[in-house]
């Protein structure tokens, strides 16, 4: 039975990936989820898999060399899927250091531990072992409004935020391991994900949460920044397909071909929520475009991201399957049905973060 070591599996994409993998492979695989459970990690996301015999959760920091080495010593790990990271751009602008710590040093720890466990005396690697580093399109910088301009795997790196700089650094480390040691790895650079279990500091769940609470809907700058949205389950599938069918040492860009201006996203959420709410629900009366509040722009705000997923389609046959119209409805429905989840993650520390982050906007 193949054993996967998933880092950051209690976060948004990691937990969706674990669900996807058990749905696809059921008892044919074993998954070990290593997560330190920061504010963004939530074991409630994995409630329905926690009792499986082929699932193990280990609370550990990816920067803790001894803890990570121990996991490799005690388990014959076949695949690493490395999600664990600090992932929020706004937080990186306020506190960059933890991004360097987790995203750069943590990735170095993971690479070293896997190399140590998998390397043979002659410097080659045990058959079938693979490391997949999950990264972002933000490493490529920002595109202008030319609709024919896209990020490709060959686009030079030009990160702007501390978050994207830390992810770019971690990508470079993985590339260095591949070039220097022929370490068996792949990198995927993905566009903005959306779907269930996303922490409500990110645009889509934040807007849904605020809209349901009749709070202002903060839109940075002129609201015309563009992101390329991908339904999270499509991303999970892409990661699996890259490990199954991708060429080792290659980078694959993963994108939704779903470019939207932020303001369009916010208005779509209002429209769909109005359809979902009963006429008798008192929240419906407040839920109009009047809630939209243009606020101070994010520092260094990248204008547009857009991925051309040509390589992954041509080599691996992956394509985004969930159209935005369908995905955003499913997502809104999920948050609507899971208000208790939202309440749990937004109480306590998050409330303090929100007050501080948005008080001067
Ligand atoms: P997330 O913030 O929801 O989850 C991150 C997870 O990592 C959490 O469970 C957290 O507890 C864990 N973690 C953080 N620091 C850790 C540490 N030191 N040791 C162990 N665990 C730690 O993030 P996400 O949105 O699910 O993103 C996952 C990965 O995908 C990240 O590497 C991110 O850069 C990348 N990515 C995200 C998106 C997106 O749209 N969300 C798009 C492209 C790439
Ligand atoms: O492109 C991939 C990246 O997408 C991932 O690497 C990151 O981990 C992930 O967080 C995401 O980064 P963004 O900065 O694009 O996502 P965020 O949801 O924070 O913001 C999306 C857009 O919405 C961005 O242009 C900023 C804007 N925004 C965001 C928030 C939180 C607002 O206008 N108002 C807000 O309150």
Short mmCIF file of C-alpha atoms and ligand atoms in Angstrom, two decimals:
data_model
loop_
_atom_site.label_atom_id
_atom_site.label_comp_id
_atom_site.label_asym_id
_atom_site.label_seq_id
_atom_site.Cartn_x
_atom_site.Cartn_y
_atom_site.Cartn_z
CA UNK A 1 0.00 0.00 0.00
CA UNK A 2 1.37 3.39 -1.00
CA UNK A 3 1.95 5.85 1.87
CA UNK A 4 1.45 9.59 1.39
CA UNK A 5 2.87 12.19 3.73
CA UNK A 6 0.70 15.30 3.39
CA UNK A 7 1.88 18.49 5.09
CA UNK A 8 -0.66 21.17 5.99
CA UNK A 9 -3.53 18.72 5.52
CA UNK A 10 -5.73 20.51 8.06
CA UNK A 11 -5.79 23.67 5.94
CA UNK A 12 -8.05 24.59 3.06
CA UNK A 13 -6.50 22.86 0.05
CA UNK A 14 -4.82 20.10 2.08
CA UNK A 15 -8.10 18.94 3.63
CA UNK A 16 -9.88 19.03 0.28
CA UNK A 17 -7.00 17.01 -1.21
CA UNK A 18 -7.25 14.39 1.55
CA UNK A 19 -11.00 14.07 0.94
CA UNK A 20 -10.39 13.76 -2.79
CA UNK A 21 -7.73 11.08 -2.34
CA UNK A 22 -9.85 8.90 -0.02
CA UNK A 23 -12.81 9.28 -2.35
CA UNK A 24 -10.65 8.16 -5.26
CA UNK A 25 -8.41 5.51 -3.69
CA UNK A 26 -10.36 4.53 -0.54
CA UNK A 27 -8.33 1.78 1.19
CA UNK A 28 -5.65 1.47 -1.48
CA UNK A 29 -3.54 4.22 0.08
CA UNK A 30 -2.46 5.40 3.50
CA UNK A 31 -2.25 9.09 4.39
CA UNK A 32 -0.22 10.65 7.18
CA UNK A 33 -1.19 14.27 7.73
CA UNK A 34 1.43 16.47 9.42
CA UNK A 35 0.16 19.83 10.54
CA UNK A 36 1.10 22.12 13.41
CA UNK A 37 -2.44 23.60 13.46
CA UNK A 38 -1.88 27.33 13.14
CA UNK A 39 -4.94 29.60 13.09
CA UNK A 40 -5.54 28.25 9.53
CA UNK A 41 -5.42 24.56 10.42
CA UNK A 42 -8.63 23.00 11.58
CA UNK A 43 -9.16 19.31 12.34
CA UNK A 44 -12.90 19.80 11.97
CA UNK A 45 -12.21 19.88 8.22
CA UNK A 46 -11.24 16.19 8.48
CA UNK A 47 -13.90 14.89 10.86
CA UNK A 48 -15.24 12.38 8.37
CA UNK A 49 -11.86 10.74 7.74
CA UNK A 50 -10.34 10.83 11.23
CA UNK A 51 -11.48 7.31 12.20
CA UNK A 52 -10.18 5.59 9.09
CA UNK A 53 -7.50 2.93 9.77
CA UNK A 54 -5.51 4.24 6.80
CA UNK A 55 -5.35 7.86 8.09
CA UNK A 56 -3.03 9.25 10.76
CA UNK A 57 -2.73 12.79 12.06
CA UNK A 58 0.56 13.97 13.56
CA UNK A 59 0.77 17.41 15.10
CA UNK A 60 4.24 18.70 14.22
CA UNK A 61 5.96 21.76 12.85
CA UNK A 62 7.59 21.26 9.44
CA UNK A 63 10.52 23.31 10.76
CA UNK A 64 11.12 20.74 13.51
CA UNK A 65 13.87 18.64 11.96
CA UNK A 66 13.80 15.86 14.57
CA UNK A 67 10.02 15.44 14.41
CA UNK A 68 10.02 15.30 10.60
CA UNK A 69 12.98 12.91 10.42
CA UNK A 70 11.25 10.65 12.93
CA UNK A 71 8.16 10.42 10.72
CA UNK A 72 10.32 9.30 7.79
CA UNK A 73 12.22 6.82 10.00
CA UNK A 74 9.05 5.24 11.37
CA UNK A 75 7.14 5.09 8.08
CA UNK A 76 8.09 4.05 4.57
CA UNK A 77 6.88 7.23 2.87
CA UNK A 78 6.34 6.91 -0.89
CA UNK A 79 4.91 10.30 -1.72
CA UNK A 80 5.18 13.70 -0.11
CA UNK A 81 2.59 16.34 -0.97
CA UNK A 82 3.80 19.55 0.60
CA UNK A 83 1.05 22.11 1.25
CA UNK A 84 2.05 23.47 4.68
CA UNK A 85 2.70 27.19 4.49
CA UNK A 86 1.67 30.57 5.70
CA UNK A 87 -0.67 31.46 2.87
CA UNK A 88 -2.24 34.89 3.34
CA UNK A 89 -0.72 37.84 1.48
CA UNK A 90 -2.15 40.52 3.83
CA UNK A 91 -0.64 38.80 6.87
CA UNK A 92 2.72 38.59 5.09
CA UNK A 93 2.70 42.36 4.62
CA UNK A 94 2.26 42.85 8.37
CA UNK A 95 4.55 40.06 9.57
CA UNK A 96 6.91 38.69 6.90
CA UNK A 97 9.24 36.74 9.18
CA UNK A 98 6.98 33.79 9.91
CA UNK A 99 6.54 33.39 6.13
CA UNK A 100 10.28 32.99 5.70
CA UNK A 101 10.41 30.62 8.63
CA UNK A 102 7.61 28.27 7.55
CA UNK A 103 7.68 28.59 3.79
CA UNK A 104 11.44 28.65 3.21
CA UNK A 105 13.01 26.90 6.20
CA UNK A 106 10.10 24.50 6.57
CA UNK A 107 10.43 23.46 2.93
CA UNK A 108 14.19 22.99 3.42
CA UNK A 109 13.48 20.71 6.39
CA UNK A 110 11.00 18.65 4.36
CA UNK A 111 13.43 18.33 1.44
CA UNK A 112 16.30 17.28 3.70
CA UNK A 113 14.24 14.70 5.56
CA UNK A 114 12.93 13.16 2.32
CA UNK A 115 16.40 13.14 0.77
CA UNK A 116 17.88 11.48 3.83
CA UNK A 117 15.20 8.79 3.85
CA UNK A 118 15.12 8.12 0.11
CA UNK A 119 18.77 8.44 -1.01
CA UNK A 120 20.74 5.26 -1.78
CA UNK A 121 24.50 4.90 -1.07
CA UNK A 122 25.29 5.62 -4.75
CA UNK A 123 23.47 8.95 -4.62
CA UNK A 124 20.43 7.79 -6.62
CA UNK A 125 16.98 7.57 -5.06
CA UNK A 126 14.78 4.62 -4.17
CA UNK A 127 12.40 3.63 -6.95
CA UNK A 128 8.99 5.33 -7.06
CA UNK A 129 9.58 7.99 -4.40
CA UNK A 130 8.18 11.43 -5.26
CA UNK A 131 7.92 14.85 -3.65
CA UNK A 132 5.35 17.36 -4.86
CA UNK A 133 5.80 20.97 -3.84
CA UNK A 134 2.54 22.93 -3.99
CA UNK A 135 3.20 26.50 -5.02
CA UNK A 136 1.46 29.54 -6.41
CA UNK A 137 1.15 31.63 -9.57
CA UNK A 138 2.06 34.68 -7.46
CA UNK A 139 5.75 33.84 -7.92
CA UNK A 140 5.44 35.15 -11.50
CA UNK A 141 4.47 38.65 -10.36
CA UNK A 142 1.70 40.62 -11.99
CA UNK A 143 0.20 40.85 -15.49
CA UNK A 144 -1.29 43.97 -17.03
CA UNK A 145 -4.79 44.06 -18.48
CA UNK A 146 -3.76 42.64 -21.90
CA UNK A 147 -6.17 39.66 -22.14
CA UNK A 148 -3.65 37.70 -24.22
CA UNK A 149 -0.93 37.78 -21.56
CA UNK A 150 -0.65 34.67 -19.37
CA UNK A 151 1.76 33.07 -16.93
CA UNK A 152 3.63 30.10 -18.39
CA UNK A 153 6.09 27.72 -16.73
CA UNK A 154 8.83 29.69 -18.52
CA UNK A 155 7.72 33.09 -17.20
CA UNK A 156 10.55 34.57 -15.10
CA UNK A 157 9.93 34.79 -11.38
CA UNK A 158 9.11 38.28 -10.11
CA UNK A 159 7.42 38.01 -6.72
CA UNK A 160 6.22 41.18 -5.02
CA UNK A 161 4.72 40.38 -1.63
CA UNK A 162 6.66 38.79 1.25
CA UNK A 163 4.34 35.79 0.81
CA UNK A 164 5.14 35.32 -2.88
CA UNK A 165 8.84 36.00 -2.26
CA UNK A 166 8.88 33.22 0.34
CA UNK A 167 7.07 30.83 -2.01
CA UNK A 168 9.47 31.73 -4.84
CA UNK A 169 12.39 30.99 -2.51
CA UNK A 170 10.92 27.63 -1.59
CA UNK A 171 10.41 26.81 -5.29
CA UNK A 172 14.06 27.67 -5.93
CA UNK A 173 15.13 25.31 -3.16
CA UNK A 174 13.12 22.48 -4.70
CA UNK A 175 14.64 23.29 -8.11
CA UNK A 176 18.11 23.26 -6.55
CA UNK A 177 17.49 19.80 -5.07
CA UNK A 178 16.29 18.53 -8.43
CA UNK A 179 19.25 20.04 -10.32
CA UNK A 180 21.92 19.15 -7.79
CA UNK A 181 20.86 15.75 -6.48
CA UNK A 182 18.32 14.65 -9.12
CA UNK A 183 15.92 14.63 -6.19
CA UNK A 184 12.60 13.17 -7.48
CA UNK A 185 10.22 16.10 -7.31
CA UNK A 186 7.69 18.23 -9.13
CA UNK A 187 6.43 21.75 -8.56
CA UNK A 188 2.89 22.90 -9.27
CA UNK A 189 2.08 26.62 -9.45
CA UNK A 190 -1.62 27.15 -9.04
CA UNK A 191 -3.98 30.10 -9.32
CA UNK A 192 -6.55 31.21 -6.70
CA UNK A 193 -8.55 28.34 -5.24
CA UNK A 194 -12.06 28.54 -3.88
CA UNK A 195 -14.43 26.02 -2.31
CA UNK A 196 -15.36 24.50 1.07
CA UNK A 197 -13.17 24.87 4.20
CA UNK A 198 -11.38 28.06 3.10
CA UNK A 199 -10.49 30.31 6.01
CA UNK A 200 -12.61 33.49 5.88
CA UNK A 201 -9.64 35.86 5.70
CA UNK A 202 -9.56 35.14 1.93
CA UNK A 203 -11.81 37.10 -0.43
CA UNK A 204 -14.62 34.65 -1.22
CA UNK A 205 -15.37 33.24 2.26
CA UNK A 206 -14.80 36.67 3.83
CA UNK A 207 -17.40 38.25 1.57
CA UNK A 208 -19.87 35.39 2.17
CA UNK A 209 -19.36 35.63 5.92
CA UNK A 210 -19.71 39.41 6.06
CA UNK A 211 -22.71 39.38 3.72
CA UNK A 212 -24.54 36.89 5.95
CA UNK A 213 -23.75 39.10 8.96
CA UNK A 214 -24.93 42.26 7.11
CA UNK A 215 -21.42 43.72 7.50
CA UNK A 216 -19.53 45.92 5.01
CA UNK A 217 -17.95 44.08 2.10
CA UNK A 218 -14.40 45.48 1.81
CA UNK A 219 -13.10 45.80 -1.76
CA UNK A 220 -9.48 46.87 -2.10
CA UNK A 221 -8.60 49.77 -4.43
CA UNK A 222 -10.79 50.06 -7.54
CA UNK A 223 -11.99 46.45 -7.31
CA UNK A 224 -10.67 45.73 -10.80
CA UNK A 225 -7.77 43.46 -9.85
CA UNK A 226 -8.16 40.14 -11.61
CA UNK A 227 -7.68 36.65 -10.20
CA UNK A 228 -7.98 33.33 -12.04
CA UNK A 229 -10.30 31.16 -9.90
CA UNK A 230 -10.03 27.39 -9.70
CA UNK A 231 -12.41 25.10 -7.82
CA UNK A 232 -10.36 23.38 -5.11
CA UNK A 233 -11.37 19.84 -6.07
CA UNK A 234 -10.02 20.45 -9.57
CA UNK A 235 -6.72 21.45 -7.97
CA UNK A 236 -6.68 18.27 -5.85
CA UNK A 237 -7.19 16.23 -9.00
CA UNK A 238 -4.38 18.08 -10.80
CA UNK A 239 -1.95 17.34 -7.96
CA UNK A 240 -2.77 13.66 -8.07
CA UNK A 241 -2.47 13.56 -11.87
CA UNK A 242 0.92 15.32 -11.79
CA UNK A 243 2.23 12.69 -9.35
CA UNK A 244 0.76 9.86 -11.43
CA UNK A 245 1.49 11.05 -14.96
CA UNK A 246 3.83 14.02 -14.81
CA UNK A 247 7.47 13.94 -15.83
CA UNK A 248 9.77 14.14 -12.83
CA UNK A 249 11.68 17.41 -12.33
CA UNK A 250 9.02 19.37 -14.23
CA UNK A 251 6.93 22.33 -13.17
CA UNK A 252 3.23 22.40 -14.09
CA UNK A 253 1.02 25.48 -13.92
CA UNK A 254 -2.52 24.79 -12.77
CA UNK A 255 -5.22 27.33 -13.56
CA UNK A 256 -8.93 27.69 -14.02
CA UNK A 257 -9.18 29.87 -17.17
CA UNK A 258 -11.64 31.71 -15.00
CA UNK A 259 -10.52 35.30 -14.78
CA UNK A 260 -12.74 37.61 -12.77
CA UNK A 261 -12.41 41.12 -11.39
CA UNK A 262 -12.82 41.22 -7.62
CA UNK A 263 -15.87 43.46 -7.83
CA UNK A 264 -17.56 40.94 -10.12
CA UNK A 265 -16.96 38.21 -7.54
CA UNK A 266 -18.44 40.33 -4.75
CA UNK A 267 -21.56 41.17 -6.78
CA UNK A 268 -22.02 37.53 -7.82
CA UNK A 269 -21.91 36.46 -4.17
CA UNK A 270 -24.55 39.04 -3.24
CA UNK A 271 -26.78 37.92 -6.14
CA UNK A 272 -26.54 34.22 -5.30
CA UNK A 273 -26.98 34.72 -1.56
CA UNK A 274 -30.14 36.72 -2.22
CA UNK A 275 -31.46 33.74 -4.16
CA UNK A 276 -30.55 31.34 -1.35
CA UNK A 277 -32.10 33.36 1.48
CA UNK A 278 -35.82 32.99 2.17
CA UNK A 279 -37.85 36.14 1.75
CA UNK A 280 -38.68 35.89 5.44
CA UNK A 281 -34.99 35.93 6.44
CA UNK A 282 -34.29 39.38 7.95
CA UNK A 283 -30.77 39.36 6.47
CA UNK A 284 -32.15 39.57 2.95
CA UNK A 285 -33.32 43.15 3.35
CA UNK A 286 -29.74 44.35 4.12
CA UNK A 287 -28.06 42.22 1.51
CA UNK A 288 -27.69 44.63 -1.39
CA UNK A 289 -24.83 46.21 -3.33
CA UNK A 290 -24.97 49.05 -0.75
CA UNK A 291 -22.89 46.81 1.54
CA UNK A 292 -19.92 47.11 -0.84
CA UNK A 293 -17.27 49.40 0.63
CA UNK A 294 -14.23 50.44 -1.39
CA UNK A 295 -11.31 50.53 1.06
CA UNK A 296 -7.59 51.37 0.99
CA UNK A 297 -5.70 49.22 -1.48
CA UNK A 298 -3.38 46.37 -0.46
CA UNK A 299 0.25 47.52 -0.52
CA UNK A 300 1.98 46.35 -3.71
CA UNK A 301 -1.31 44.83 -4.92
CA UNK A 302 -0.69 42.63 -7.98
CA UNK A 303 -3.05 43.69 -10.77
CA UNK A 304 -3.82 40.50 -12.60
CA UNK A 305 -3.03 36.78 -12.43
CA UNK A 306 -3.90 34.43 -15.27
CA UNK A 307 -2.54 30.99 -16.02
CA UNK A 308 -2.40 29.25 -19.37
CA UNK A 309 -2.65 25.60 -18.30
CA UNK A 310 -1.46 24.41 -21.74
CA UNK A 311 1.40 22.20 -20.53
CA UNK A 312 -0.59 20.23 -17.95
CA UNK A 313 -3.36 19.73 -20.50
CA UNK A 314 -1.03 18.59 -23.28
CA UNK A 315 1.19 16.31 -21.19
CA UNK A 316 -1.17 15.01 -18.54
CA UNK A 317 -4.66 15.58 -19.86
CA UNK A 318 -5.79 17.70 -16.90
CA UNK A 319 -8.31 20.47 -17.45
CA UNK A 320 -10.45 22.47 -15.04
CA UNK A 321 -13.84 20.75 -14.85
CA UNK A 322 -15.91 23.00 -12.62
CA UNK A 323 -17.17 26.12 -14.32
CA UNK A 324 -17.16 29.19 -12.09
CA UNK A 325 -20.94 29.55 -12.27
CA UNK A 326 -21.36 26.06 -10.83
CA UNK A 327 -18.39 26.19 -8.41
CA UNK A 328 -19.37 29.46 -6.78
CA UNK A 329 -22.93 28.20 -6.24
CA UNK A 330 -21.62 24.97 -4.64
CA UNK A 331 -19.25 27.02 -2.48
CA UNK A 332 -21.86 29.49 -1.28
CA UNK A 333 -24.22 26.63 -0.57
CA UNK A 334 -21.55 24.91 1.51
CA UNK A 335 -20.90 28.00 3.67
CA UNK A 336 -24.62 28.54 3.97
CA UNK A 337 -25.06 24.98 5.24
CA UNK A 338 -22.02 25.19 7.51
CA UNK A 339 -22.56 28.37 9.46
CA UNK A 340 -21.44 26.57 12.64
CA UNK A 341 -18.04 25.87 11.02
CA UNK A 342 -17.77 29.53 10.10
CA UNK A 343 -18.71 30.63 13.64
CA UNK A 344 -16.04 28.38 15.15
CA UNK A 345 -13.21 29.62 12.96
CA UNK A 346 -14.17 33.28 13.20
CA UNK A 347 -14.38 33.47 16.97
CA UNK A 348 -11.42 34.41 19.17
CA UNK A 349 -8.17 35.27 17.43
CA UNK A 350 -9.73 35.83 14.04
CA UNK A 351 -12.10 38.44 15.42
CA UNK A 352 -9.07 40.33 16.78
CA UNK A 353 -7.23 39.99 13.46
CA UNK A 354 -10.24 41.30 11.54
CA UNK A 355 -10.69 44.33 13.80
CA UNK A 356 -7.01 45.22 13.51
CA UNK A 357 -6.67 44.59 9.78
CA UNK A 358 -9.79 46.41 8.65
CA UNK A 359 -10.08 49.17 11.28
CA UNK A 360 -8.04 51.70 9.27
CA UNK A 361 -9.50 50.76 5.88
P1 LIG B 1 -4.05 27.36 4.49
O1 LIG B 1 -3.48 28.58 5.14
O2 LIG B 1 -5.52 27.17 4.46
O3 LIG B 1 -3.44 26.06 5.20
C1 LIG B 1 -2.10 25.95 5.56
C2 LIG B 1 -1.96 24.75 6.50
O4 LIG B 1 -0.56 24.61 6.81
C3 LIG B 1 -2.71 24.91 7.83
O5 LIG B 1 -3.39 23.72 8.16
C4 LIG B 1 -1.61 25.20 8.83
O6 LIG B 1 -1.91 24.76 10.15
C5 LIG B 1 -0.44 24.43 8.23
N1 LIG B 1 0.86 24.95 8.65
C6 LIG B 1 1.26 26.26 8.63
N2 LIG B 1 2.50 26.35 9.13
C7 LIG B 1 2.91 25.09 9.45
C8 LIG B 1 4.09 24.55 10.00
N3 LIG B 1 5.12 25.33 10.33
N4 LIG B 1 4.16 23.21 10.18
C9 LIG B 1 3.11 22.40 9.86
N5 LIG B 1 1.96 22.88 9.35
C10 LIG B 1 1.85 24.20 9.15
O7 LIG B 1 -3.40 27.32 3.05
P2 LIG B 1 -4.03 26.81 1.67
O8 LIG B 1 -4.78 27.91 1.07
O9 LIG B 1 -4.66 25.50 1.89
O10 LIG B 1 -2.69 26.62 0.82
C11 LIG B 1 -1.98 25.41 0.84
C12 LIG B 1 -0.76 25.53 -0.06
O11 LIG B 1 -1.17 25.84 -1.38
C13 LIG B 1 0.21 26.63 0.35
O12 LIG B 1 1.52 26.15 0.15
C14 LIG B 1 -0.11 27.78 -0.60
O13 LIG B 1 1.03 28.57 -0.82
C15 LIG B 1 -0.51 27.01 -1.84
N6 LIG B 1 -1.46 27.69 -2.73
C16 LIG B 1 -2.64 28.18 -2.25
C17 LIG B 1 -3.55 28.76 -3.14
C18 LIG B 1 -4.89 29.29 -2.66
O14 LIG B 1 -5.62 29.89 -3.46
N7 LIG B 1 -5.29 29.09 -1.42
C19 LIG B 1 -3.25 28.84 -4.50
C20 LIG B 1 -2.01 28.34 -4.95
C21 LIG B 1 -1.14 27.76 -4.06
O1 LIG B 2 -2.91 33.21 -6.72
C1 LIG B 2 -2.76 32.22 -5.75
C2 LIG B 2 -2.84 32.83 -4.37
O2 LIG B 2 -4.20 33.18 -4.16
C3 LIG B 2 -2.35 31.90 -3.27
O3 LIG B 2 -0.99 31.65 -3.46
C4 LIG B 2 -2.57 32.54 -1.88
O4 LIG B 2 -2.20 31.61 -0.88
C5 LIG B 2 -4.04 32.86 -1.75
O5 LIG B 2 -4.28 33.51 -0.52
C6 LIG B 2 -4.50 33.77 -2.91
O6 LIG B 2 -3.89 35.09 -2.81
P1 LIG B 2 -4.71 36.42 -3.13
O7 LIG B 2 -4.04 37.55 -2.47
O8 LIG B 2 -5.00 36.54 -4.58
O9 LIG B 2 -6.10 36.04 -2.39
P2 LIG B 2 -7.08 36.90 -1.45
O10 LIG B 2 -8.30 36.07 -1.27
O11 LIG B 2 -6.40 37.42 -0.24
O12 LIG B 2 -7.46 38.15 -2.38
C7 LIG B 2 -8.06 37.98 -3.64
C8 LIG B 2 -8.25 39.36 -4.26
O13 LIG B 2 -9.26 40.06 -3.52
C9 LIG B 2 -7.01 40.22 -4.20
O14 LIG B 2 -6.94 41.02 -5.37
C10 LIG B 2 -7.23 41.12 -2.99
C11 LIG B 2 -8.73 41.28 -2.97
N1 LIG B 2 -9.35 41.43 -1.62
C12 LIG B 2 -9.03 40.54 -0.65
C13 LIG B 2 -9.58 40.65 0.61
C14 LIG B 2 -9.21 39.66 1.71
C15 LIG B 2 -10.28 42.46 -1.38
O15 LIG B 2 -10.60 43.26 -2.29
N2 LIG B 2 -10.83 42.54 -0.13
C16 LIG B 2 -10.51 41.70 0.89
O16 LIG B 2 -11.03 41.88 2.02
#
